[in-house]
Amino acid sequence: MNFPIAIYNRERPNRFLAAISPILAVILTLALGGAIFAMVGKEPLYSLYVFCVEPLLTLRGWGELGVKMTPLILCALGLVVCYRANIWNIGAEGQLIIGALCGGYVALQASPDQSGLFMIWVILASIVGGALYASITAWLRDKCNANEILVSLMLVYVAELLLSWAVQSPLRDPQGLGFPQSPMFETAATLPIMIPGTRMHWGGGLVVISLFLIWLIMSKMFIGFQVRVAGLAPKASSYAGFSNRAMIYFALLLSGALAGLAGVIEVCGPIGQLTPKISPGYGFAAIIVAFVARLKPVGTVPAAFVMALFYLGGELAQSRLGTPAALTGVFQGLLLFCIMVCDSMIFCRFRWVGFGNWKKEAA
C-alpha cells in the first residue's frame, strides 16, 4: 500500500517562522511534558514549575546550570563542524570519555606541591586523547569507506569499557575501600571555582574561548568555507580543488578534541577523580543541542541552556515529585521530535494524493 501524502520543499519558507522554530519547539515540548505529568497523576502546572523554574531560583541552581552547560556546549560545537561537513559523528560521548581518561591519567601524576600550570598538560592530554580517538572513525571512513555513524557509535561502548577497566585495575585508588574509582586529584590538577558558593568552575572560560574560535573558523576563515562547501556540495568541493578527505579528518579530529576537553573539564571540575560513570550522556544530548542551535556555534548557548535545564529539572522532579530518572531523557527526546515537526511544517508542504496516485505523484 502506497503512502497517501506527498511531501514537497517549500520554495519560500516563512523566514520569521524559521527563525522562531526552536522557540516553538521548546513551547510544544513543555506542553507535551505537562500532558505527560497529568497522565502519571501529577499536577501539570506545579510539575512544570518544579521542572523548569525552581532550578533557577537560587545562585547554586544557576551554578549547576553552568556546570552542565559546559560539556554540552563543547561537544555541540564539535558536532556543528562535523554536521556542516556532512559527517555524522554520533560518538562524542566516547571521545569525551577517552579525553577524560587521558587527562585524568596525567592529572594523577601531579604532586601536592605542583604548580597550577600543571593543568595545561592535563588539558592538552585530554584534547589529544579525544582527537586521536575520533581519528579512528576518520581513518576507517577514509580508508575503508566505513559508515561513520556506526563506527563512532560502537566506539562509545569501547570507551566505556576502557574507563571501567582503568578505574577497576591500574588507576584504582588503593585506599578507596575497593570502590572502582581513582584517587582524588591534587589541587594543581583541578579547575578553580569561578563563583563562590557554587560548583561553577573556570571551565566556563575555556567554553568562551572555544566558542569564539569555532565561530571564527566557521564564519571568517577559509577552512570554514571549505567545510560548508564539502557538506553542501561534495562534487563542487572536489571540482574547486578542496580535499574532501582533509575535511573528514579536520571535522572529526576537531570534534574529538572538543569532546575530550569537555571530558577533562568534567572530571577535573565537579567530579575531581575518575569514576566508572563520568557523563550522564552529554555527548548524545549534544546532538540535540547542535540541531536546536541550527548548526550555528552561537546558537549552542541557548540550546545548551534548555538541555541543561532539563537535566536539573529531571533531578529536582525525581526528588520532589517522585518521577523516574528517565524523565530527563523523555524531555530531551520530545525536544528533538518537536524541532523536527516544527521544521517539517515550516520548510515543507504536504499534499494528500490518495493511496492510488501517490507513486505517480511522487515520480
Short mmCIF file of C-alpha atoms in Angstrom, two decimals:
data_model
loop_
_atom_site.label_atom_id
_atom_site.label_comp_id
_atom_site.label_asym_id
_atom_site.label_seq_id
_atom_site.Cartn_x
_atom_site.Cartn_y
_atom_site.Cartn_z
CA MET A 1 0.00 0.00 0.00
CA ASN A 2 1.40 3.41 -1.01
CA PHE A 3 1.72 6.33 1.37
CA PRO A 4 -1.11 8.78 0.66
CA ILE A 5 0.72 12.03 1.50
CA ALA A 6 3.37 13.60 -0.73
CA ILE A 7 5.96 15.94 0.79
CA TYR A 8 7.47 18.88 -1.12
CA ASN A 9 10.03 21.50 -0.15
CA ARG A 10 8.60 24.99 0.10
CA GLU A 11 10.12 27.39 -2.39
CA ARG A 12 9.95 30.29 0.04
CA PRO A 13 9.65 29.23 3.69
CA ASN A 14 8.47 31.90 6.10
CA ARG A 15 11.71 33.40 7.42
CA PHE A 16 10.18 34.58 10.68
CA LEU A 17 8.72 31.16 11.47
CA ALA A 18 12.00 29.53 10.52
CA ALA A 19 13.83 31.79 12.97
CA ILE A 20 11.50 31.08 15.87
CA SER A 21 11.10 27.37 15.14
CA PRO A 22 13.37 26.33 18.07
CA ILE A 23 11.30 28.50 20.44
CA LEU A 24 8.09 26.93 19.16
CA ALA A 25 9.67 23.51 19.64
CA VAL A 26 10.53 24.27 23.28
CA ILE A 27 6.98 25.52 23.96
CA LEU A 28 5.50 22.42 22.33
CA THR A 29 7.87 20.22 24.36
CA LEU A 30 6.73 21.81 27.62
CA ALA A 31 3.08 21.43 26.61
CA LEU A 32 3.57 17.74 25.86
CA GLY A 33 5.56 17.40 29.07
CA GLY A 34 2.67 18.86 31.04
CA ALA A 35 0.37 16.30 29.43
CA ILE A 36 2.76 13.53 30.48
CA PHE A 37 2.76 14.82 34.07
CA ALA A 38 -1.04 14.78 34.02
CA MET A 39 -1.13 11.21 32.70
CA VAL A 40 1.04 9.97 35.57
CA GLY A 41 -1.14 11.70 38.15
CA LYS A 42 0.89 14.87 38.78
CA GLU A 43 -0.48 18.40 38.73
CA PRO A 44 0.82 19.73 35.37
CA LEU A 45 1.45 23.40 36.18
CA TYR A 46 3.13 22.72 39.52
CA SER A 47 5.19 19.93 37.99
CA LEU A 48 6.39 22.19 35.18
CA TYR A 49 7.19 24.86 37.79
CA VAL A 50 9.35 22.38 39.69
CA PHE A 51 10.92 21.16 36.45
CA CYS A 52 11.66 24.49 34.75
CA VAL A 53 11.55 27.32 37.29
CA GLU A 54 12.76 26.08 40.68
CA PRO A 55 16.28 25.23 39.43
CA LEU A 56 16.72 28.92 38.56
CA LEU A 57 15.63 30.43 41.87
CA THR A 58 19.00 30.22 43.63
CA LEU A 59 22.59 31.11 42.84
CA ARG A 60 23.55 27.49 43.41
CA GLY A 61 20.99 26.45 40.81
CA TRP A 62 22.49 28.81 38.25
CA GLY A 63 25.93 27.45 39.10
CA GLU A 64 24.76 23.89 38.49
CA LEU A 65 23.22 25.03 35.22
CA GLY A 66 26.60 26.40 34.14
CA VAL A 67 28.34 23.17 35.15
CA LYS A 68 26.03 21.14 32.91
CA MET A 69 26.07 23.64 30.05
CA THR A 70 29.87 23.49 29.82
CA PRO A 71 30.29 19.95 28.38
CA LEU A 72 27.13 20.28 26.32
CA ILE A 73 28.39 23.39 24.52
CA LEU A 74 31.86 21.95 23.91
CA CYS A 75 30.54 18.69 22.46
CA ALA A 76 27.89 20.51 20.41
CA LEU A 77 30.48 22.89 18.91
CA GLY A 78 32.44 19.95 17.54
CA LEU A 79 29.30 18.32 16.22
CA VAL A 80 28.29 21.56 14.47
CA VAL A 81 31.52 21.43 12.48
CA CYS A 82 31.02 17.73 11.66
CA TYR A 83 27.41 18.09 10.58
CA ARG A 84 28.18 21.17 8.49
CA ALA A 85 30.69 18.97 6.65
CA ASN A 86 28.03 16.25 6.26
CA ILE A 87 29.98 13.93 8.57
CA TRP A 88 27.67 12.25 11.07
CA ASN A 89 29.68 11.87 14.23
CA ILE A 90 27.50 10.13 16.82
CA GLY A 91 30.39 9.22 19.11
CA ALA A 92 31.09 12.45 21.01
CA GLU A 93 30.24 10.55 24.20
CA GLY A 94 33.09 8.11 23.61
CA GLN A 95 35.51 10.88 22.69
CA LEU A 96 34.51 12.71 25.88
CA ILE A 97 35.26 9.58 27.94
CA ILE A 98 38.66 9.00 26.34
CA GLY A 99 39.56 12.66 26.78
CA ALA A 100 38.63 12.42 30.45
CA LEU A 101 40.64 9.20 30.81
CA CYS A 102 43.78 10.66 29.17
CA GLY A 103 43.54 13.93 31.05
CA GLY A 104 42.72 12.11 34.27
CA TYR A 105 45.79 9.91 33.92
CA VAL A 106 48.01 12.97 33.58
CA ALA A 107 46.18 14.64 36.49
CA LEU A 108 47.04 11.68 38.72
CA GLN A 109 50.74 12.37 38.14
CA ALA A 110 50.52 15.75 39.90
CA SER A 111 52.26 16.08 43.25
CA PRO A 112 50.90 18.08 46.22
CA ASP A 113 53.42 20.89 45.64
CA GLN A 114 52.83 21.06 41.87
CA SER A 115 52.30 24.46 40.23
CA GLY A 116 48.87 25.40 38.92
CA LEU A 117 50.39 25.49 35.43
CA PHE A 118 50.31 21.68 35.51
CA MET A 119 46.66 21.98 34.47
CA ILE A 120 47.86 22.94 30.98
CA TRP A 121 49.33 19.47 30.49
CA VAL A 122 46.11 17.88 31.74
CA ILE A 123 44.06 19.85 29.22
CA LEU A 124 46.46 19.12 26.36
CA ALA A 125 46.35 15.40 27.14
CA SER A 126 42.56 15.40 27.02
CA ILE A 127 42.47 17.29 23.72
CA VAL A 128 44.98 14.93 22.11
CA GLY A 129 43.22 11.86 23.51
CA GLY A 130 39.80 12.90 22.21
CA ALA A 131 41.22 13.84 18.80
CA LEU A 132 43.12 10.56 18.42
CA TYR A 133 40.05 8.56 19.38
CA ALA A 134 38.00 10.41 16.76
CA SER A 135 40.78 9.76 14.23
CA ILE A 136 39.86 6.06 14.32
CA THR A 137 36.48 6.92 12.84
CA ALA A 138 38.08 9.29 10.32
CA TRP A 139 40.64 6.68 9.22
CA LEU A 140 38.03 3.95 8.78
CA ARG A 141 35.78 6.33 6.84
CA ASP A 142 38.70 7.38 4.61
CA LYS A 143 40.44 4.04 4.02
CA CYS A 144 37.59 1.54 4.29
CA ASN A 145 34.57 3.72 3.43
CA ALA A 146 33.08 2.63 6.75
CA ASN A 147 29.89 4.29 7.93
CA GLU A 148 30.97 6.89 10.49
CA ILE A 149 27.61 6.68 12.26
CA LEU A 150 28.07 3.02 13.17
CA VAL A 151 31.81 3.27 13.84
CA SER A 152 31.61 6.31 16.11
CA LEU A 153 28.62 4.86 17.97
CA MET A 154 30.26 1.48 18.59
CA LEU A 155 33.43 3.19 19.80
CA VAL A 156 31.37 4.76 22.60
CA TYR A 157 30.92 1.34 24.19
CA VAL A 158 34.63 0.57 23.74
CA ALA A 159 35.46 3.81 25.55
CA GLU A 160 33.08 2.97 28.40
CA LEU A 161 34.71 -0.43 28.85
CA LEU A 162 38.19 1.10 28.78
CA LEU A 163 37.21 3.57 31.50
CA SER A 164 35.63 0.79 33.58
CA TRP A 165 38.79 -1.33 33.27
CA ALA A 166 41.05 1.64 34.14
CA VAL A 167 39.27 2.57 37.38
CA GLN A 168 38.99 -1.06 38.47
CA SER A 169 42.60 -2.02 37.80
CA PRO A 170 45.57 0.27 37.04
CA LEU A 171 44.10 3.57 38.26
CA ARG A 172 42.07 2.27 41.21
CA ASP A 173 42.59 4.10 44.49
CA PRO A 174 44.42 1.68 46.84
CA GLN A 175 42.77 3.43 49.78
CA GLY A 176 39.32 3.53 48.19
CA LEU A 177 37.94 0.53 50.10
CA GLY A 178 37.62 -1.45 46.88
CA PHE A 179 35.39 1.06 45.10
CA PRO A 180 36.08 1.41 41.34
CA GLN A 181 37.45 4.92 41.36
CA SER A 182 40.78 6.71 41.09
CA PRO A 183 42.38 8.75 43.86
CA MET A 184 41.21 12.33 44.16
CA PHE A 185 43.17 14.76 42.01
CA GLU A 186 45.60 17.19 43.61
CA THR A 187 44.69 20.88 43.70
CA ALA A 188 47.06 21.66 40.81
CA ALA A 189 45.07 19.27 38.59
CA THR A 190 41.62 20.63 39.35
CA LEU A 191 39.75 23.64 37.98
CA PRO A 192 39.30 26.51 40.47
CA ILE A 193 35.80 27.63 41.41
CA MET A 194 34.61 30.66 39.44
CA ILE A 195 31.57 31.61 41.53
CA PRO A 196 31.91 31.17 45.33
CA GLY A 197 29.10 29.14 46.88
CA THR A 198 28.54 27.13 43.71
CA ARG A 199 30.32 24.38 41.77
CA MET A 200 30.76 26.60 38.71
CA HIS A 201 34.44 26.39 37.76
CA TRP A 202 36.78 28.11 35.30
CA GLY A 203 35.99 25.54 32.64
CA GLY A 204 33.41 28.13 31.62
CA GLY A 205 36.28 30.34 30.46
CA LEU A 206 37.50 27.54 28.19
CA VAL A 207 33.98 27.33 26.76
CA VAL A 208 34.01 31.03 25.86
CA ILE A 209 37.40 30.65 24.14
CA SER A 210 36.24 27.54 22.24
CA LEU A 211 33.00 29.23 21.21
CA PHE A 212 34.88 32.21 19.80
CA LEU A 213 37.38 30.01 17.94
CA ILE A 214 34.70 27.84 16.32
CA TRP A 215 32.70 30.92 15.33
CA LEU A 216 35.87 32.42 13.85
CA ILE A 217 36.70 29.22 11.94
CA MET A 218 33.23 28.70 10.54
CA SER A 219 32.39 32.34 9.76
CA LYS A 220 35.64 34.13 8.96
CA MET A 221 38.23 31.58 7.86
CA PHE A 222 38.74 29.81 4.55
CA ILE A 223 38.79 26.38 6.19
CA GLY A 224 35.26 27.02 7.46
CA PHE A 225 34.15 27.86 3.94
CA GLN A 226 35.67 24.57 2.76
CA VAL A 227 33.76 22.70 5.45
CA ARG A 228 30.45 24.23 4.39
CA VAL A 229 31.06 23.58 0.69
CA ALA A 230 32.13 19.99 1.34
CA GLY A 231 28.92 19.42 3.28
CA LEU A 232 26.54 21.10 0.82
CA ALA A 233 28.09 20.00 -2.48
CA PRO A 234 30.89 17.41 -2.30
CA LYS A 235 31.31 17.30 -6.08
CA ALA A 236 31.60 21.06 -6.31
CA SER A 237 34.11 20.94 -3.47
CA SER A 238 36.25 18.46 -5.37
CA TYR A 239 35.94 20.49 -8.59
CA ALA A 240 37.16 23.56 -6.71
CA GLY A 241 40.23 21.64 -5.57
CA PHE A 242 39.15 21.17 -1.96
CA SER A 243 40.14 17.85 -0.37
CA ASN A 244 37.11 16.01 0.97
CA ARG A 245 39.48 13.62 2.76
CA ALA A 246 41.06 16.54 4.57
CA MET A 247 37.62 17.74 5.62
CA ILE A 248 36.83 14.33 7.12
CA TYR A 249 39.96 14.40 9.28
CA PHE A 250 39.64 18.08 10.15
CA ALA A 251 35.99 17.87 11.25
CA LEU A 252 36.30 14.62 13.20
CA LEU A 253 39.57 15.48 14.92
CA LEU A 254 38.31 18.93 15.90
CA SER A 255 35.09 17.41 17.21
CA GLY A 256 37.02 14.77 19.16
CA ALA A 257 39.35 17.40 20.63
CA LEU A 258 36.44 19.50 21.90
CA ALA A 259 34.67 16.44 23.31
CA GLY A 260 37.89 15.37 25.03
CA LEU A 261 38.19 18.85 26.53
CA ALA A 262 34.62 18.54 27.79
CA GLY A 263 35.53 15.23 29.45
CA VAL A 264 38.53 16.54 31.36
CA ILE A 265 36.60 19.63 32.43
CA GLU A 266 34.01 17.31 33.93
CA VAL A 267 36.48 15.12 35.86
CA CYS A 268 38.76 17.97 36.92
CA GLY A 269 35.82 20.19 37.80
CA PRO A 270 32.77 18.90 39.65
CA ILE A 271 33.90 15.25 40.00
CA GLY A 272 37.57 15.59 40.95
CA GLN A 273 38.52 11.97 40.12
CA LEU A 274 37.91 9.22 37.59
CA THR A 275 34.82 7.08 38.17
CA PRO A 276 33.07 4.48 36.00
CA LYS A 277 30.36 6.99 35.13
CA ILE A 278 31.59 10.49 34.38
CA SER A 279 28.86 11.62 31.99
CA PRO A 280 25.06 11.27 32.08
CA GLY A 281 25.07 11.26 28.29
CA TYR A 282 26.36 14.74 27.45
CA GLY A 283 27.81 13.51 24.15
CA PHE A 284 24.44 12.20 22.97
CA ALA A 285 22.48 15.17 24.32
CA ALA A 286 24.86 17.46 22.42
CA ILE A 287 23.46 16.06 19.17
CA ILE A 288 20.09 17.57 20.05
CA VAL A 289 21.81 20.79 21.15
CA ALA A 290 23.54 21.08 17.77
CA PHE A 291 20.29 20.70 15.83
CA VAL A 292 18.27 23.00 18.08
CA ALA A 293 21.09 25.53 17.54
CA ARG A 294 20.51 25.30 13.77
CA LEU A 295 24.16 24.14 13.42
CA LYS A 296 25.33 27.62 14.39
CA PRO A 297 28.08 27.97 17.05
CA VAL A 298 26.42 30.86 18.90
CA GLY A 299 23.11 29.01 18.90
CA THR A 300 24.61 26.25 21.04
CA VAL A 301 24.47 28.51 24.10
CA PRO A 302 20.66 28.90 24.39
CA ALA A 303 20.17 25.31 23.19
CA ALA A 304 22.56 24.02 25.87
CA PHE A 305 20.74 26.18 28.43
CA VAL A 306 17.47 24.38 27.68
CA MET A 307 19.11 20.95 27.71
CA ALA A 308 20.95 21.65 30.97
CA LEU A 309 17.68 22.85 32.49
CA PHE A 310 16.12 19.52 31.53
CA TYR A 311 18.90 17.72 33.42
CA LEU A 312 18.42 19.85 36.53
CA GLY A 313 14.64 19.73 36.29
CA GLY A 314 14.69 15.96 35.96
CA GLU A 315 16.82 15.61 39.09
CA LEU A 316 14.61 18.01 41.05
CA ALA A 317 11.38 16.37 39.87
CA GLN A 318 12.78 13.00 40.90
CA SER A 319 13.28 14.17 44.49
CA ARG A 320 10.26 16.48 44.80
CA LEU A 321 7.63 14.68 42.71
CA GLY A 322 8.84 11.10 42.78
CA THR A 323 9.14 10.87 38.99
CA PRO A 324 11.53 8.33 37.42
CA ALA A 325 15.08 9.28 36.42
CA ALA A 326 14.17 8.62 32.78
CA LEU A 327 12.10 11.83 32.72
CA THR A 328 15.10 13.84 31.54
CA GLY A 329 15.54 11.55 28.54
CA VAL A 330 11.83 11.83 27.77
CA PHE A 331 12.01 15.63 27.61
CA GLN A 332 15.17 15.50 25.51
CA GLY A 333 13.53 13.13 23.05
CA LEU A 334 10.42 15.29 22.94
CA LEU A 335 12.51 18.35 22.14
CA LEU A 336 14.19 16.61 19.21
CA PHE A 337 10.83 15.33 17.95
CA CYS A 338 9.25 18.78 18.27
CA ILE A 339 12.05 20.58 16.44
CA MET A 340 11.69 18.07 13.60
CA VAL A 341 7.93 18.57 13.47
CA CYS A 342 8.19 22.36 13.52
CA ASP A 343 10.87 22.38 10.83
CA SER A 344 8.84 19.98 8.68
CA MET A 345 5.78 22.21 8.83
CA ILE A 346 7.82 25.36 8.05
CA PHE A 347 10.16 24.08 5.34
CA CYS A 348 7.87 21.51 3.70
CA ARG A 349 4.32 21.37 2.41
CA PHE A 350 2.11 18.30 2.47
CA ARG A 351 -0.41 17.21 -0.10
CA TRP A 352 -2.96 14.44 0.04
CA VAL A 353 -2.65 12.37 -3.13
CA GLY A 354 -4.57 9.24 -2.16
CA PHE A 355 -3.36 5.69 -1.94
CA GLY A 356 -3.57 5.02 -5.65
CA ASN A 357 -1.92 8.15 -7.04
CA TRP A 358 0.96 8.62 -4.59
CA LYS A 359 3.51 6.70 -6.60
CA LYS A 360 2.75 8.62 -9.80
CA GLU A 361 2.63 11.97 -7.97
CA ALA A 362 5.96 11.34 -6.24
CA ALA A 363 7.58 10.45 -9.54
#
